[in-house]
Amino acid sequence: MYFLGIDLGSSSIKLSVFDPEKGITVCGVTVPGFEMDIIAPKFGWAEQDPNFWWQNVKNGIQILGTKHHIDLKQITGIGIAYQMHGLVLVDENLNPVRSSIIWCDSRAAEIGNATYNRLGHEYCLQQILGSPGNFTASKLKWVQTNEPEVFEKAAYMMLPGDFIAAKLSGIPQISTSGLSEAALWNFSKGGLATEIMEEMGISEKIIPEIVPNFGYQATVHPDIALELGLDKNTKITYRAGDQPNNALSLNVLKPGEIATTAGTSAVIYAVSDKDIYDKENRINTFLHVNNTEFQKNNGVLLCINGSGILYQWLRKIMSVDKSNLMAYETLNTEASKVEAGSKGLRFYPFGNGVERIFNNKNANSGIQNLNFNIHQSGHLIRSACEGIVFAMNYGFDVMKSVGAGGDIVRAGNANLFLSPVFREIFTNTTQTTLELYNTSGAEGAARGAAYGYGYYQSLEEAFEGLKCIERIEPNPVLTAQYQDIYHEWKKHINIEI
């Protein structure tokens, strides 16, 4: 018996096959063989083709069978993690009617802000714990307003992972936590935020069947099972956005526990049993994967848009054209040759859409204090790492101010956390202990599927085999040094009002 985890990111799609009896990942694949493009038809827009995602999910499953010799008929359940906040609109046949407007697209921010003002700030803060801002609900309204002929063709709205699940099963669905990610969950009522939809003039008919994060959701359609070589009884038993799922992957499930990741974007995610909100909407609260009617568990999230995508940009402009893994190792090595502070070079990593920590305003990206006679590639790379962590810490301070802080942060040994330099900067700037785990979002989705299927009787049991591989404590000397650099960096943030 195996469980398949699918992690749909904006750069790649990862798939892991998990053996629940041994508690290990048997194998994994990443598709496609290059970083997926984000299409920007206009400044501030960001789109991807859902059919391209689906084709690559199918390719990945087939690679597991042909190249890794997995007996695909032994896959009992499937879990799906996905990039949050994206909008996928499909017709009655579950075919997309337009490209997906993904998480870092900024076009709908003003629509969300206008709805926030019309409904009233206090009302929205009490009901949806924030502003509709730039979330999926606002993107849905943007399509209705600006592309009415496209909107007319849409039978259902869903998030990216819901689309993959629908293509697998033939059944349109959305999860409770997915609705909260879309700014369509009423926390005080514990149901669909009908007030938001009414204010936006959108019918509830466009919302598909609502399902919980864990448990039987649907069975893979017989035609798809036959095409992919799966058993006809294979079930979908878990789905969640990538950040709640990352927390799950790290066994971050209880109030006070904190997860972080630095993939395309950088995120710190804290679990709370309270309906936390920030009046300036610099952080956001969503339902955590293990939230129930009887036990409140929310995820308090801060997001910095420019993280791995900045590292990817550095790789491209420096023409590091080796394989992706080797390219990033080269960047990490160059950064390690430079001392903390990058000889005064400062990087502001705000070049990937409006930033939540600045209340959905554009913060200007840029490089400060560049000296052609002093600074080399290593200084640029290290200053970029410092800038990413400083931006994360800026948001972490906001989290702590509303009661969502902590002293221990868990991360997967992946993406930017593979870099010893990045880990050093993070630990000493945030003044937290960093615990690294050898896991991934795809493995977390597979463990979630095993629990949702009923193989494990509790989430504690599902994560018994997860072990910390490294624990990094702050260094008092470096902490003092980074605090000085951080405070100097913070003075020069330039926000477009």
mmCIF file with all atom_site columns, C-alpha atoms in Angstrom, residues 282-427:
data_model
loop_
_atom_site.group_PDB
_atom_site.id
_atom_site.type_symbol
_atom_site.label_atom_id
_atom_site.label_alt_id
_atom_site.label_comp_id
_atom_site.label_asym_id
_atom_site.label_entity_id
_atom_site.label_seq_id
_atom_site.pdbx_PDB_ins_code
_atom_site.Cartn_x
_atom_site.Cartn_y
_atom_site.Cartn_z
_atom_site.occupancy
_atom_site.B_iso_or_equiv
_atom_site.pdbx_formal_charge
_atom_site.auth_seq_id
_atom_site.auth_comp_id
_atom_site.auth_asym_id
_atom_site.auth_atom_id
_atom_site.pdbx_PDB_model_num
ATOM 1   C CA . ARG A 1 282 ? -0.030  42.903 7.116   1.00 0.00 ? 282 ARG A CA 1
ATOM 2   C CA . ILE A 1 283 ? -0.497  39.257 8.075   1.00 0.00 ? 283 ILE A CA 1
ATOM 3   C CA . ASN A 1 284 ? -3.361  36.862 7.391   1.00 0.00 ? 284 ASN A CA 1
ATOM 4   C CA . THR A 1 285 ? -5.186  34.107 9.231   1.00 0.00 ? 285 THR A CA 1
ATOM 5   C CA . PHE A 1 286 ? -6.558  30.975 7.584   1.00 0.00 ? 286 PHE A CA 1
ATOM 6   C CA . LEU A 1 287 ? -8.026  27.710 8.803   1.00 0.00 ? 287 LEU A CA 1
ATOM 7   C CA . HIS A 1 288 ? -5.238  25.255 9.577   1.00 0.00 ? 288 HIS A CA 1
ATOM 8   C CA . VAL A 1 289 ? -5.517  21.734 8.180   1.00 0.00 ? 289 VAL A CA 1
ATOM 9   C CA . ASN A 1 290 ? -6.489  20.235 11.563  1.00 0.00 ? 290 ASN A CA 1
ATOM 10  C CA . ASN A 1 291 ? -9.105  22.814 12.465  1.00 0.00 ? 291 ASN A CA 1
ATOM 11  C CA . THR A 1 292 ? -12.363 21.184 13.566  1.00 0.00 ? 292 THR A CA 1
ATOM 12  C CA . GLU A 1 293 ? -15.705 22.257 14.947  1.00 0.00 ? 293 GLU A CA 1
ATOM 13  C CA . PHE A 1 294 ? -14.480 21.191 18.381  1.00 0.00 ? 294 PHE A CA 1
ATOM 14  C CA . GLN A 1 295 ? -10.843 22.339 18.261  1.00 0.00 ? 295 GLN A CA 1
ATOM 15  C CA . LYS A 1 296 ? -9.993  25.698 16.720  1.00 0.00 ? 296 LYS A CA 1
ATOM 16  C CA . ASN A 1 297 ? -6.656  25.744 14.925  1.00 0.00 ? 297 ASN A CA 1
ATOM 17  C CA . ASN A 1 298 ? -5.781  28.650 12.669  1.00 0.00 ? 298 ASN A CA 1
ATOM 18  C CA . GLY A 1 299 ? -2.663  29.395 10.679  1.00 0.00 ? 299 GLY A CA 1
ATOM 19  C CA . VAL A 1 300 ? -1.295  32.936 11.023  1.00 0.00 ? 300 VAL A CA 1
ATOM 20  C CA . LEU A 1 301 ? 0.773   33.658 7.937   1.00 0.00 ? 301 LEU A CA 1
ATOM 21  C CA . LEU A 1 302 ? 3.177   36.294 6.733   1.00 0.00 ? 302 LEU A CA 1
ATOM 22  C CA . CYS A 1 303 ? 4.380   36.188 3.150   1.00 0.00 ? 303 CYS A CA 1
ATOM 23  C CA . ILE A 1 304 ? 7.249   37.849 1.307   1.00 0.00 ? 304 ILE A CA 1
ATOM 24  C CA . ASN A 1 305 ? 6.706   37.453 -2.443  1.00 0.00 ? 305 ASN A CA 1
ATOM 25  C CA . GLY A 1 306 ? 10.338  37.689 -3.531  1.00 0.00 ? 306 GLY A CA 1
ATOM 26  C CA . SER A 1 307 ? 12.363  34.753 -2.209  1.00 0.00 ? 307 SER A CA 1
ATOM 27  C CA . GLY A 1 308 ? 13.326  31.802 -4.397  1.00 0.00 ? 308 GLY A CA 1
ATOM 28  C CA . ILE A 1 309 ? 12.146  33.761 -7.411  1.00 0.00 ? 309 ILE A CA 1
ATOM 29  C CA . LEU A 1 310 ? 14.833  36.336 -6.560  1.00 0.00 ? 310 LEU A CA 1
ATOM 30  C CA . TYR A 1 311 ? 17.429  33.567 -6.336  1.00 0.00 ? 311 TYR A CA 1
ATOM 31  C CA . GLN A 1 312 ? 16.211  32.295 -9.690  1.00 0.00 ? 312 GLN A CA 1
ATOM 32  C CA . TRP A 1 313 ? 16.630  35.813 -11.123 1.00 0.00 ? 313 TRP A CA 1
ATOM 33  C CA . LEU A 1 314 ? 20.195  35.972 -9.779  1.00 0.00 ? 314 LEU A CA 1
ATOM 34  C CA . ARG A 1 315 ? 20.986  32.628 -11.396 1.00 0.00 ? 315 ARG A CA 1
ATOM 35  C CA . LYS A 1 316 ? 19.717  33.863 -14.742 1.00 0.00 ? 316 LYS A CA 1
ATOM 36  C CA . ILE A 1 317 ? 21.431  37.256 -14.798 1.00 0.00 ? 317 ILE A CA 1
ATOM 37  C CA . MET A 1 318 ? 24.703  35.696 -13.669 1.00 0.00 ? 318 MET A CA 1
ATOM 38  C CA . SER A 1 319 ? 24.396  33.127 -16.468 1.00 0.00 ? 319 SER A CA 1
ATOM 39  C CA . VAL A 1 320 ? 24.933  30.199 -14.129 1.00 0.00 ? 320 VAL A CA 1
ATOM 40  C CA . ASP A 1 321 ? 23.754  27.650 -16.679 1.00 0.00 ? 321 ASP A CA 1
ATOM 41  C CA . LYS A 1 322 ? 24.475  24.358 -14.973 1.00 0.00 ? 322 LYS A CA 1
ATOM 42  C CA . SER A 1 323 ? 21.676  22.099 -13.743 1.00 0.00 ? 323 SER A CA 1
ATOM 43  C CA . ASN A 1 324 ? 19.351  23.901 -11.353 1.00 0.00 ? 324 ASN A CA 1
ATOM 44  C CA . LEU A 1 325 ? 20.689  22.140 -8.263  1.00 0.00 ? 325 LEU A CA 1
ATOM 45  C CA . MET A 1 326 ? 24.321  22.831 -9.139  1.00 0.00 ? 326 MET A CA 1
ATOM 46  C CA . ALA A 1 327 ? 23.487  26.412 -10.086 1.00 0.00 ? 327 ALA A CA 1
ATOM 47  C CA . TYR A 1 328 ? 22.055  27.180 -6.681  1.00 0.00 ? 328 TYR A CA 1
ATOM 48  C CA . GLU A 1 329 ? 24.940  25.418 -4.947  1.00 0.00 ? 329 GLU A CA 1
ATOM 49  C CA . THR A 1 330 ? 27.232  27.757 -6.875  1.00 0.00 ? 330 THR A CA 1
ATOM 50  C CA . LEU A 1 331 ? 25.293  30.788 -5.612  1.00 0.00 ? 331 LEU A CA 1
ATOM 51  C CA . ASN A 1 332 ? 25.426  29.465 -2.044  1.00 0.00 ? 332 ASN A CA 1
ATOM 52  C CA . THR A 1 333 ? 29.185  28.926 -2.285  1.00 0.00 ? 333 THR A CA 1
ATOM 53  C CA . GLU A 1 334 ? 29.766  32.454 -3.567  1.00 0.00 ? 334 GLU A CA 1
ATOM 54  C CA . ALA A 1 335 ? 27.635  33.928 -0.755  1.00 0.00 ? 335 ALA A CA 1
ATOM 55  C CA . SER A 1 336 ? 29.611  31.986 1.859   1.00 0.00 ? 336 SER A CA 1
ATOM 56  C CA . LYS A 1 337 ? 32.819  33.800 0.856   1.00 0.00 ? 337 LYS A CA 1
ATOM 57  C CA . VAL A 1 338 ? 31.389  37.162 1.961   1.00 0.00 ? 338 VAL A CA 1
ATOM 58  C CA . GLU A 1 339 ? 31.101  38.440 5.524   1.00 0.00 ? 339 GLU A CA 1
ATOM 59  C CA . ALA A 1 340 ? 27.827  39.413 7.185   1.00 0.00 ? 340 ALA A CA 1
ATOM 60  C CA . GLY A 1 341 ? 26.560  42.765 5.943   1.00 0.00 ? 341 GLY A CA 1
ATOM 61  C CA . SER A 1 342 ? 27.862  42.281 2.388   1.00 0.00 ? 342 SER A CA 1
ATOM 62  C CA . LYS A 1 343 ? 30.189  45.296 2.793   1.00 0.00 ? 343 LYS A CA 1
ATOM 63  C CA . GLY A 1 344 ? 27.274  47.684 3.015   1.00 0.00 ? 344 GLY A CA 1
ATOM 64  C CA . LEU A 1 345 ? 25.350  46.375 -0.012  1.00 0.00 ? 345 LEU A CA 1
ATOM 65  C CA . ARG A 1 346 ? 21.608  46.271 0.710   1.00 0.00 ? 346 ARG A CA 1
ATOM 66  C CA . PHE A 1 347 ? 18.988  44.350 -1.269  1.00 0.00 ? 347 PHE A CA 1
ATOM 67  C CA . TYR A 1 348 ? 15.228  45.014 -1.138  1.00 0.00 ? 348 TYR A CA 1
ATOM 68  C CA . PRO A 1 349 ? 13.496  41.877 -2.489  1.00 0.00 ? 349 PRO A CA 1
ATOM 69  C CA . PHE A 1 350 ? 10.115  43.410 -3.354  1.00 0.00 ? 350 PHE A CA 1
ATOM 70  C CA . GLY A 1 351 ? 9.826   42.711 -7.062  1.00 0.00 ? 351 GLY A CA 1
ATOM 71  C CA . ASN A 1 352 ? 7.039   40.147 -7.336  1.00 0.00 ? 352 ASN A CA 1
ATOM 72  C CA . GLY A 1 353 ? 3.730   41.951 -6.860  1.00 0.00 ? 353 GLY A CA 1
ATOM 73  C CA . VAL A 1 354 ? 2.163   43.921 -4.028  1.00 0.00 ? 354 VAL A CA 1
ATOM 74  C CA . GLU A 1 355 ? 3.331   42.903 -0.559  1.00 0.00 ? 355 GLU A CA 1
ATOM 75  C CA . ARG A 1 356 ? 0.925   41.920 2.208   1.00 0.00 ? 356 ARG A CA 1
ATOM 76  C CA . ILE A 1 357 ? 3.252   43.152 4.944   1.00 0.00 ? 357 ILE A CA 1
ATOM 77  C CA . PHE A 1 358 ? 2.839   46.627 3.426   1.00 0.00 ? 358 PHE A CA 1
ATOM 78  C CA . ASN A 1 359 ? -0.957  46.328 3.264   1.00 0.00 ? 359 ASN A CA 1
ATOM 79  C CA . ASN A 1 360 ? -0.991  45.298 -0.407  1.00 0.00 ? 360 ASN A CA 1
ATOM 80  C CA . LYS A 1 361 ? 1.097   48.235 -1.571  1.00 0.00 ? 361 LYS A CA 1
ATOM 81  C CA . ASN A 1 362 ? 4.110   48.054 -3.852  1.00 0.00 ? 362 ASN A CA 1
ATOM 82  C CA . ALA A 1 363 ? 7.382   48.305 -1.997  1.00 0.00 ? 363 ALA A CA 1
ATOM 83  C CA . ASN A 1 364 ? 10.098  49.276 -4.419  1.00 0.00 ? 364 ASN A CA 1
ATOM 84  C CA . SER A 1 365 ? 12.719  46.635 -5.021  1.00 0.00 ? 365 SER A CA 1
ATOM 85  C CA . GLY A 1 366 ? 16.283  47.683 -5.421  1.00 0.00 ? 366 GLY A CA 1
ATOM 86  C CA . ILE A 1 367 ? 19.935  47.539 -4.522  1.00 0.00 ? 367 ILE A CA 1
ATOM 87  C CA . GLN A 1 368 ? 21.456  50.226 -2.333  1.00 0.00 ? 368 GLN A CA 1
ATOM 88  C CA . ASN A 1 369 ? 25.084  51.301 -1.812  1.00 0.00 ? 369 ASN A CA 1
ATOM 89  C CA . LEU A 1 370 ? 26.440  49.423 -4.818  1.00 0.00 ? 370 LEU A CA 1
ATOM 90  C CA . ASN A 1 371 ? 30.110  50.245 -5.388  1.00 0.00 ? 371 ASN A CA 1
ATOM 91  C CA . PHE A 1 372 ? 31.643  48.968 -8.620  1.00 0.00 ? 372 PHE A CA 1
ATOM 92  C CA . ASN A 1 373 ? 35.129  48.874 -7.095  1.00 0.00 ? 373 ASN A CA 1
ATOM 93  C CA . ILE A 1 374 ? 34.156  46.888 -3.999  1.00 0.00 ? 374 ILE A CA 1
ATOM 94  C CA . HIS A 1 375 ? 31.178  44.654 -4.659  1.00 0.00 ? 375 HIS A CA 1
ATOM 95  C CA . GLN A 1 376 ? 31.371  41.390 -6.588  1.00 0.00 ? 376 GLN A CA 1
ATOM 96  C CA . SER A 1 377 ? 28.884  38.606 -7.295  1.00 0.00 ? 377 SER A CA 1
ATOM 97  C CA . GLY A 1 378 ? 29.218  37.114 -3.803  1.00 0.00 ? 378 GLY A CA 1
ATOM 98  C CA . HIS A 1 379 ? 28.218  40.413 -2.200  1.00 0.00 ? 379 HIS A CA 1
ATOM 99  C CA . LEU A 1 380 ? 25.130  40.631 -4.424  1.00 0.00 ? 380 LEU A CA 1
ATOM 100 C CA . ILE A 1 381 ? 24.080  37.067 -3.599  1.00 0.00 ? 381 ILE A CA 1
ATOM 101 C CA . ARG A 1 382 ? 24.632  37.421 0.137   1.00 0.00 ? 382 ARG A CA 1
ATOM 102 C CA . SER A 1 383 ? 22.882  40.798 0.264   1.00 0.00 ? 383 SER A CA 1
ATOM 103 C CA . ALA A 1 384 ? 19.900  39.187 -1.512  1.00 0.00 ? 384 ALA A CA 1
ATOM 104 C CA . CYS A 1 385 ? 19.762  36.470 1.164   1.00 0.00 ? 385 CYS A CA 1
ATOM 105 C CA . GLU A 1 386 ? 20.009  39.117 3.865   1.00 0.00 ? 386 GLU A CA 1
ATOM 106 C CA . GLY A 1 387 ? 17.272  41.174 2.233   1.00 0.00 ? 387 GLY A CA 1
ATOM 107 C CA . ILE A 1 388 ? 14.907  38.192 2.048   1.00 0.00 ? 388 ILE A CA 1
ATOM 108 C CA . VAL A 1 389 ? 15.432  37.341 5.723   1.00 0.00 ? 389 VAL A CA 1
ATOM 109 C CA . PHE A 1 390 ? 15.175  40.993 6.788   1.00 0.00 ? 390 PHE A CA 1
ATOM 110 C CA . ALA A 1 391 ? 11.827  41.245 4.977   1.00 0.00 ? 391 ALA A CA 1
ATOM 111 C CA . MET A 1 392 ? 10.685  38.041 6.718   1.00 0.00 ? 392 MET A CA 1
ATOM 112 C CA . ASN A 1 393 ? 11.768  39.438 10.071  1.00 0.00 ? 393 ASN A CA 1
ATOM 113 C CA . TYR A 1 394 ? 9.862   42.664 9.400   1.00 0.00 ? 394 TYR A CA 1
ATOM 114 C CA . GLY A 1 395 ? 6.719   40.545 9.098   1.00 0.00 ? 395 GLY A CA 1
ATOM 115 C CA . PHE A 1 396 ? 7.686   38.315 12.018  1.00 0.00 ? 396 PHE A CA 1
ATOM 116 C CA . ASP A 1 397 ? 7.745   41.404 14.244  1.00 0.00 ? 397 ASP A CA 1
ATOM 117 C CA . VAL A 1 398 ? 4.150   42.081 13.174  1.00 0.00 ? 398 VAL A CA 1
ATOM 118 C CA . MET A 1 399 ? 3.172   38.499 14.003  1.00 0.00 ? 399 MET A CA 1
ATOM 119 C CA . LYS A 1 400 ? 4.667   38.796 17.460  1.00 0.00 ? 400 LYS A CA 1
ATOM 120 C CA . SER A 1 401 ? 2.796   42.070 18.035  1.00 0.00 ? 401 SER A CA 1
ATOM 121 C CA . VAL A 1 402 ? -0.559  40.271 17.590  1.00 0.00 ? 402 VAL A CA 1
ATOM 122 C CA . GLY A 1 403 ? 0.394   37.265 19.705  1.00 0.00 ? 403 GLY A CA 1
ATOM 123 C CA . ALA A 1 404 ? 1.673   34.782 17.129  1.00 0.00 ? 404 ALA A CA 1
ATOM 124 C CA . GLY A 1 405 ? 5.395   34.668 17.878  1.00 0.00 ? 405 GLY A CA 1
ATOM 125 C CA . GLY A 1 406 ? 7.677   31.961 19.219  1.00 0.00 ? 406 GLY A CA 1
ATOM 126 C CA . ASP A 1 407 ? 11.287  30.965 19.827  1.00 0.00 ? 407 ASP A CA 1
ATOM 127 C CA . ILE A 1 408 ? 11.524  27.753 17.775  1.00 0.00 ? 408 ILE A CA 1
ATOM 128 C CA . VAL A 1 409 ? 10.907  27.609 14.018  1.00 0.00 ? 409 VAL A CA 1
ATOM 129 C CA . ARG A 1 410 ? 10.831  24.446 11.893  1.00 0.00 ? 410 ARG A CA 1
ATOM 130 C CA . ALA A 1 411 ? 11.829  24.255 8.229   1.00 0.00 ? 411 ALA A CA 1
ATOM 131 C CA . GLY A 1 412 ? 12.330  21.594 5.618   1.00 0.00 ? 412 GLY A CA 1
ATOM 132 C CA . ASN A 1 413 ? 15.886  21.078 4.430   1.00 0.00 ? 413 ASN A CA 1
ATOM 133 C CA . ALA A 1 414 ? 15.023  22.470 1.014   1.00 0.00 ? 414 ALA A CA 1
ATOM 134 C CA . ASN A 1 415 ? 15.051  25.568 -1.199  1.00 0.00 ? 415 ASN A CA 1
ATOM 135 C CA . LEU A 1 416 ? 16.907  28.488 0.411   1.00 0.00 ? 416 LEU A CA 1
ATOM 136 C CA . PHE A 1 417 ? 17.213  26.624 3.715   1.00 0.00 ? 417 PHE A CA 1
ATOM 137 C CA . LEU A 1 418 ? 19.709  24.364 1.961   1.00 0.00 ? 418 LEU A CA 1
ATOM 138 C CA . SER A 1 419 ? 22.085  27.311 2.199   1.00 0.00 ? 419 SER A CA 1
ATOM 139 C CA . PRO A 1 420 ? 24.160  27.499 5.426   1.00 0.00 ? 420 PRO A CA 1
ATOM 140 C CA . VAL A 1 421 ? 24.481  31.253 4.850   1.00 0.00 ? 421 VAL A CA 1
ATOM 141 C CA . PHE A 1 422 ? 20.710  31.683 4.619   1.00 0.00 ? 422 PHE A CA 1
ATOM 142 C CA . ARG A 1 423 ? 20.208  29.593 7.767   1.00 0.00 ? 423 ARG A CA 1
ATOM 143 C CA . GLU A 1 424 ? 22.769  31.683 9.656   1.00 0.00 ? 424 GLU A CA 1
ATOM 144 C CA . ILE A 1 425 ? 21.114  34.932 8.609   1.00 0.00 ? 425 ILE A CA 1
ATOM 145 C CA . PHE A 1 426 ? 17.647  33.614 9.499   1.00 0.00 ? 426 PHE A CA 1
ATOM 146 C CA . THR A 1 427 ? 18.531  32.271 12.951  1.00 0.00 ? 427 THR A CA 1
#
